[in-house]
Short mmCIF file of C-alpha atoms in Angstrom, two decimals:
data_model
loop_
_atom_site.label_atom_id
_atom_site.label_comp_id
_atom_site.label_asym_id
_atom_site.label_seq_id
_atom_site.Cartn_x
_atom_site.Cartn_y
_atom_site.Cartn_z
CA MET A 1 0.00 -0.01 0.00
CA LEU A 2 2.72 2.46 0.96
CA GLY A 3 4.55 1.61 -2.24
CA VAL A 4 1.56 2.70 -4.31
CA ILE A 5 1.19 5.88 -2.28
CA ARG A 6 4.90 6.57 -2.69
CA ILE A 7 4.51 6.38 -6.47
CA LEU A 8 1.43 8.62 -6.52
CA LEU A 9 2.88 11.23 -4.15
CA GLY A 10 6.50 10.83 -5.25
CA PRO A 11 7.09 14.30 -6.75
CA ALA A 12 5.44 16.09 -3.82
CA LEU A 13 7.28 14.02 -1.23
CA MET A 14 10.63 14.56 -2.96
CA PHE A 15 10.07 18.31 -3.21
CA GLN A 16 9.04 18.61 0.45
CA GLY A 17 11.86 16.37 1.65
CA ASN A 18 14.46 18.46 -0.16
CA ARG A 19 12.95 21.66 1.20
CA VAL A 20 12.96 20.37 4.79
CA ARG A 21 16.58 19.25 4.49
CA ARG A 22 17.49 22.70 3.13
CA ASP A 23 15.52 24.86 5.57
CA ILE A 24 15.33 22.99 8.88
CA LEU A 25 17.17 24.55 11.81
CA ARG A 26 20.30 22.52 12.49
CA LEU A 27 20.85 22.10 16.19
CA PRO A 28 24.21 20.87 17.55
CA GLU A 29 24.81 17.89 19.72
CA PRO A 30 25.02 19.25 23.28
CA ALA A 31 28.24 19.55 25.20
CA GLY A 32 28.83 17.43 28.25
CA ALA A 33 30.21 14.10 29.36
CA ARG A 34 29.68 11.07 27.13
CA SER A 35 31.12 8.53 29.52
CA GLY A 36 31.83 8.26 33.20
CA ARG A 37 30.96 6.74 36.55
CA LYS A 38 28.38 7.84 39.07
CA GLY A 39 26.57 6.56 42.16
CA GLU A 40 27.01 3.96 44.86
CA GLY A 41 25.75 0.41 45.34
CA SER A 42 25.83 -2.62 43.08
CA ALA A 43 27.66 -2.08 39.80
CA ILE A 44 25.80 -1.65 36.53
CA SER A 45 27.15 -0.66 33.13
CA ILE A 46 25.12 0.83 30.32
CA LEU A 47 25.70 1.79 26.68
CA VAL A 48 23.47 4.28 24.89
CA LEU A 49 23.75 3.77 21.13
CA GLY A 50 21.96 5.78 18.50
CA ASP A 51 21.30 8.81 16.37
CA SER A 52 20.77 12.50 17.11
CA ALA A 53 18.05 11.91 19.70
CA ALA A 54 20.30 9.52 21.60
CA ALA A 55 23.06 12.12 21.23
CA GLY A 56 20.83 14.67 22.98
CA VAL A 57 20.11 17.11 20.16
CA GLY A 58 17.49 19.53 21.44
CA ALA A 59 18.83 19.62 25.01
CA PRO A 60 21.24 22.34 26.11
CA ASP A 61 23.58 19.90 27.84
CA GLN A 62 24.12 16.15 28.08
CA SER A 63 23.21 16.28 31.77
CA ILE A 64 19.55 16.87 30.85
CA ALA A 65 19.54 14.84 27.66
CA LEU A 66 18.69 11.14 27.54
CA SER A 67 21.96 9.68 28.82
CA GLY A 68 22.46 12.21 31.59
CA GLN A 69 18.96 11.86 33.02
CA LEU A 70 19.04 8.06 32.73
CA VAL A 71 22.34 7.88 34.59
CA ASP A 72 20.88 10.08 37.35
CA TRP A 73 18.01 7.62 37.79
CA LEU A 74 20.26 4.58 37.89
CA ALA A 75 22.86 6.22 40.15
CA ALA A 76 20.27 6.56 42.91
CA CYS A 77 20.56 2.79 43.35
CA HIS A 78 23.73 1.68 41.60
CA ARG A 79 27.37 2.40 40.90
CA VAL A 80 26.95 3.23 37.22
CA ARG A 81 29.55 3.02 34.47
CA TRP A 82 28.15 4.44 31.27
CA ARG A 83 29.02 5.44 27.70
CA LEU A 84 27.13 7.38 25.06
CA HIS A 85 27.97 6.32 21.50
CA ALA A 86 25.70 8.31 19.19
CA LYS A 87 25.84 10.76 16.34
CA THR A 88 23.49 12.92 14.30
CA GLY A 89 22.51 11.27 11.04
CA TRP A 90 23.29 7.68 11.96
CA THR A 91 21.17 5.06 10.22
CA ILE A 92 20.93 1.45 11.34
CA THR A 93 23.97 0.59 9.19
CA ASP A 94 25.97 3.47 10.67
CA GLY A 95 25.12 2.22 14.15
CA LEU A 96 26.35 -1.25 13.26
CA ASP A 97 29.58 0.11 11.76
CA ALA A 98 30.12 2.36 14.78
CA LEU A 99 30.25 -0.60 17.15
CA ALA A 100 33.62 -1.43 15.61
CA ASP A 101 34.92 1.91 16.97
CA LEU A 102 33.90 1.18 20.55
CA PRO A 103 36.62 0.45 23.09
CA ASP A 104 36.80 -3.16 24.25
CA GLU A 105 34.23 -2.66 27.00
CA GLN A 106 31.60 -4.92 28.49
CA PHE A 107 28.11 -3.61 29.36
CA ASP A 108 25.17 -5.04 31.25
CA VAL A 109 22.55 -2.99 29.36
CA ALA A 110 22.36 -1.35 25.94
CA LEU A 111 19.74 1.25 25.04
CA VAL A 112 19.41 1.50 21.25
CA SER A 113 17.70 4.41 19.49
CA LEU A 114 17.94 4.06 15.71
CA GLY A 115 15.43 4.30 12.88
CA VAL A 116 14.37 7.87 12.19
CA ASN A 117 17.11 8.36 9.59
CA ASP A 118 16.17 5.01 8.05
CA VAL A 119 12.64 6.30 7.65
CA THR A 120 13.80 9.50 5.94
CA THR A 121 16.23 7.63 3.69
CA GLU A 122 13.69 4.84 3.07
CA THR A 123 15.74 1.86 4.22
CA PRO A 124 13.65 -1.22 3.30
CA LEU A 125 12.04 -2.88 6.31
CA ALA A 126 13.71 -6.27 5.75
CA ARG A 127 17.17 -4.69 5.51
CA TRP A 128 16.52 -2.55 8.58
CA LEU A 129 15.59 -5.59 10.68
CA THR A 130 18.55 -7.58 9.40
CA GLN A 131 20.95 -4.81 10.38
CA TYR A 132 19.25 -4.46 13.75
CA GLU A 133 19.71 -8.18 14.36
CA ARG A 134 23.42 -7.78 13.58
CA ILE A 135 23.67 -4.95 16.11
CA VAL A 136 22.04 -7.13 18.77
CA GLU A 137 24.38 -10.01 18.01
CA ARG A 138 27.44 -7.76 18.13
CA LEU A 139 26.31 -6.19 21.40
CA ARG A 140 25.99 -9.64 22.93
CA SER A 141 29.07 -11.31 21.49
CA GLY A 142 31.41 -8.33 21.50
CA HIS A 143 30.28 -6.42 24.56
CA GLY A 144 28.57 -8.98 26.77
CA VAL A 145 25.25 -7.12 26.86
CA LYS A 146 22.57 -8.99 28.82
CA LEU A 147 19.61 -6.64 28.31
CA ILE A 148 18.96 -4.74 25.06
CA ILE A 149 16.26 -2.07 25.09
CA ALA A 150 15.03 -1.21 21.60
CA CYS A 151 13.55 2.29 21.74
CA ALA A 152 10.42 2.84 19.70
CA LEU A 153 10.50 5.05 16.68
CA PRO A 154 8.65 8.29 17.42
CA PRO A 155 5.39 9.09 15.64
CA MET A 156 6.79 11.24 12.86
CA ASP A 157 3.34 12.37 11.81
CA ARG A 158 3.45 14.60 14.92
CA PHE A 159 6.70 16.37 13.98
CA PRO A 160 5.94 20.10 13.51
CA ALA A 161 8.91 20.59 11.14
CA LEU A 162 7.38 18.28 8.54
CA PRO A 163 4.74 19.55 6.07
CA GLN A 164 1.84 17.49 4.78
CA PRO A 165 1.68 15.06 3.03
CA LEU A 166 5.31 14.28 3.91
CA ARG A 167 4.47 14.22 7.62
CA TRP A 168 1.68 11.71 7.07
CA TYR A 169 3.84 9.51 4.85
CA LEU A 170 6.82 9.42 7.23
CA GLY A 171 4.42 8.73 10.09
CA ARG A 172 3.16 5.67 8.29
CA LYS A 173 6.72 4.52 7.60
CA SER A 174 7.85 5.03 11.20
CA ARG A 175 4.88 3.05 12.52
CA GLU A 176 5.64 0.23 10.06
CA LEU A 177 9.23 -0.10 11.28
CA ASP A 178 8.27 0.24 14.92
CA LYS A 179 5.54 -2.39 14.72
CA ALA A 180 8.02 -4.88 13.24
CA LEU A 181 10.61 -3.94 15.89
CA ALA A 182 8.17 -4.46 18.74
CA LYS A 183 7.05 -7.84 17.39
CA TRP A 184 10.63 -9.05 17.00
CA ALA A 185 11.71 -7.80 20.42
CA SER A 186 8.75 -9.50 22.10
CA ARG A 187 9.96 -12.93 20.99
CA THR A 188 13.69 -12.35 21.50
CA GLU A 189 15.17 -13.32 24.84
CA GLY A 190 17.07 -10.56 26.62
CA MET A 191 15.48 -7.86 24.51
CA CYS A 192 12.55 -5.54 25.11
CA HIS A 193 10.79 -2.78 23.22
CA LEU A 194 10.40 0.61 24.91
CA PRO A 195 7.18 2.08 23.48
CA PHE A 196 6.62 5.75 22.77
CA ASP A 197 3.52 6.58 24.81
CA THR A 198 3.68 10.36 24.99
CA LYS A 199 0.97 12.42 23.29
CA LEU A 200 3.12 14.99 21.54
CA GLU A 201 2.46 18.71 21.58
CA ARG A 202 4.51 21.48 19.93
CA ASP A 203 6.06 22.48 23.26
CA ASP A 204 7.49 18.97 23.67
CA PHE A 205 9.87 19.57 20.78
CA ALA A 206 13.09 21.48 20.52
CA GLU A 207 13.04 24.71 18.55
CA ASP A 208 13.70 22.87 15.28
CA GLY A 209 10.34 21.08 15.52
CA PHE A 210 12.06 17.75 14.92
CA HIS A 211 14.09 16.73 18.00
CA PRO A 212 12.93 16.16 21.59
CA GLY A 213 12.98 18.96 24.11
CA PRO A 214 14.24 18.42 27.69
CA GLY A 215 10.81 17.33 28.88
CA LEU A 216 10.65 14.49 26.38
CA TYR A 217 14.16 13.41 27.37
CA ASP A 218 13.01 13.35 31.00
CA GLY A 219 10.08 11.07 30.18
CA TRP A 220 12.22 8.85 27.96
CA ALA A 221 14.87 8.41 30.66
CA THR A 222 12.20 7.72 33.29
CA ALA A 223 10.58 5.03 31.15
CA ALA A 224 13.94 3.38 30.43
CA ALA A 225 14.86 3.41 34.12
CA ALA A 226 11.53 1.76 34.94
CA ILE A 227 12.68 -1.21 32.84
CA ILE A 228 16.31 -1.30 33.92
CA LEU A 229 15.95 -0.97 37.70
CA PRO A 230 13.65 -4.02 38.22
CA TRP A 231 15.78 -6.04 35.81
CA ALA A 232 18.95 -5.11 37.70
CA ALA A 233 17.39 -6.10 41.01
CA THR A 234 17.04 -9.70 39.82
CA HIS A 235 20.03 -10.05 37.46
CA LEU A 236 22.89 -8.19 39.13
CA SER A 237 24.82 -8.84 42.32
CA PRO A 238 23.60 -7.03 45.44
CA ALA A 239 25.37 -3.92 46.63
CA GLU A 240 28.81 -4.53 48.03
CA ASP A 241 28.62 -1.38 50.18
CA PRO A 242 26.93 -2.28 53.49
CA GLU A 243 26.41 1.42 54.21
CA GLN A 244 24.26 2.05 51.14
CA SER A 245 21.45 4.39 52.14
CA PRO A 246 18.33 2.48 53.27
CA ASP A 247 16.15 5.39 52.12
CA ILE A 248 16.67 4.57 48.47
CA GLN A 249 14.03 2.12 47.27
CA CYS A 250 15.60 0.12 44.44
#
């Protein structure tokens, strides 16, 4: 169905896509730490892998982008070692290639946010899933990852920067990829799909109308922590520090 629509709307979609790429406000990746250690308690290590949203575009600093807020949540209960490995423009293939550049580190958890650039560049669904599977395999075999969280693709038909009918078309494409991702994750051991449940409003976006604002990063980090903390309680060793604060409910 989408193939037929793509043929019928092809000239309009191409014109609008080129115009958006030309005119959209280009926000930088925020400054701030991309790796480090924080917190007390039982040890947990996490890798955040992805595109511009994972890299925090739309936030003024990494401390209030996805990785910074997620680390704050986890550090309330754990001694966290973390690394952010993300870059604006990365597709699923770029993410796979980028794993070769990672230091020889082991991680307990990987949070993966890839797909928006595959929607805009029209990566075929079958190829996208195949590359995603290779990422999962490399995370497990090369970095010892035990839990892989596949972040949902956002509903691109809510992106203010996109005109119609391009917005509608990319929204259909993003839902197609995300539905397949959720189905695959549900039947893959050690993997889960983190859905996008926020009802988006214009104020939720950064000034470019395309990337998350700090509030969306807050909700995203909170939802990811709600998966990771219960998992860690049953899969990781208890805290080695007998003086860990009893007021923290982990």
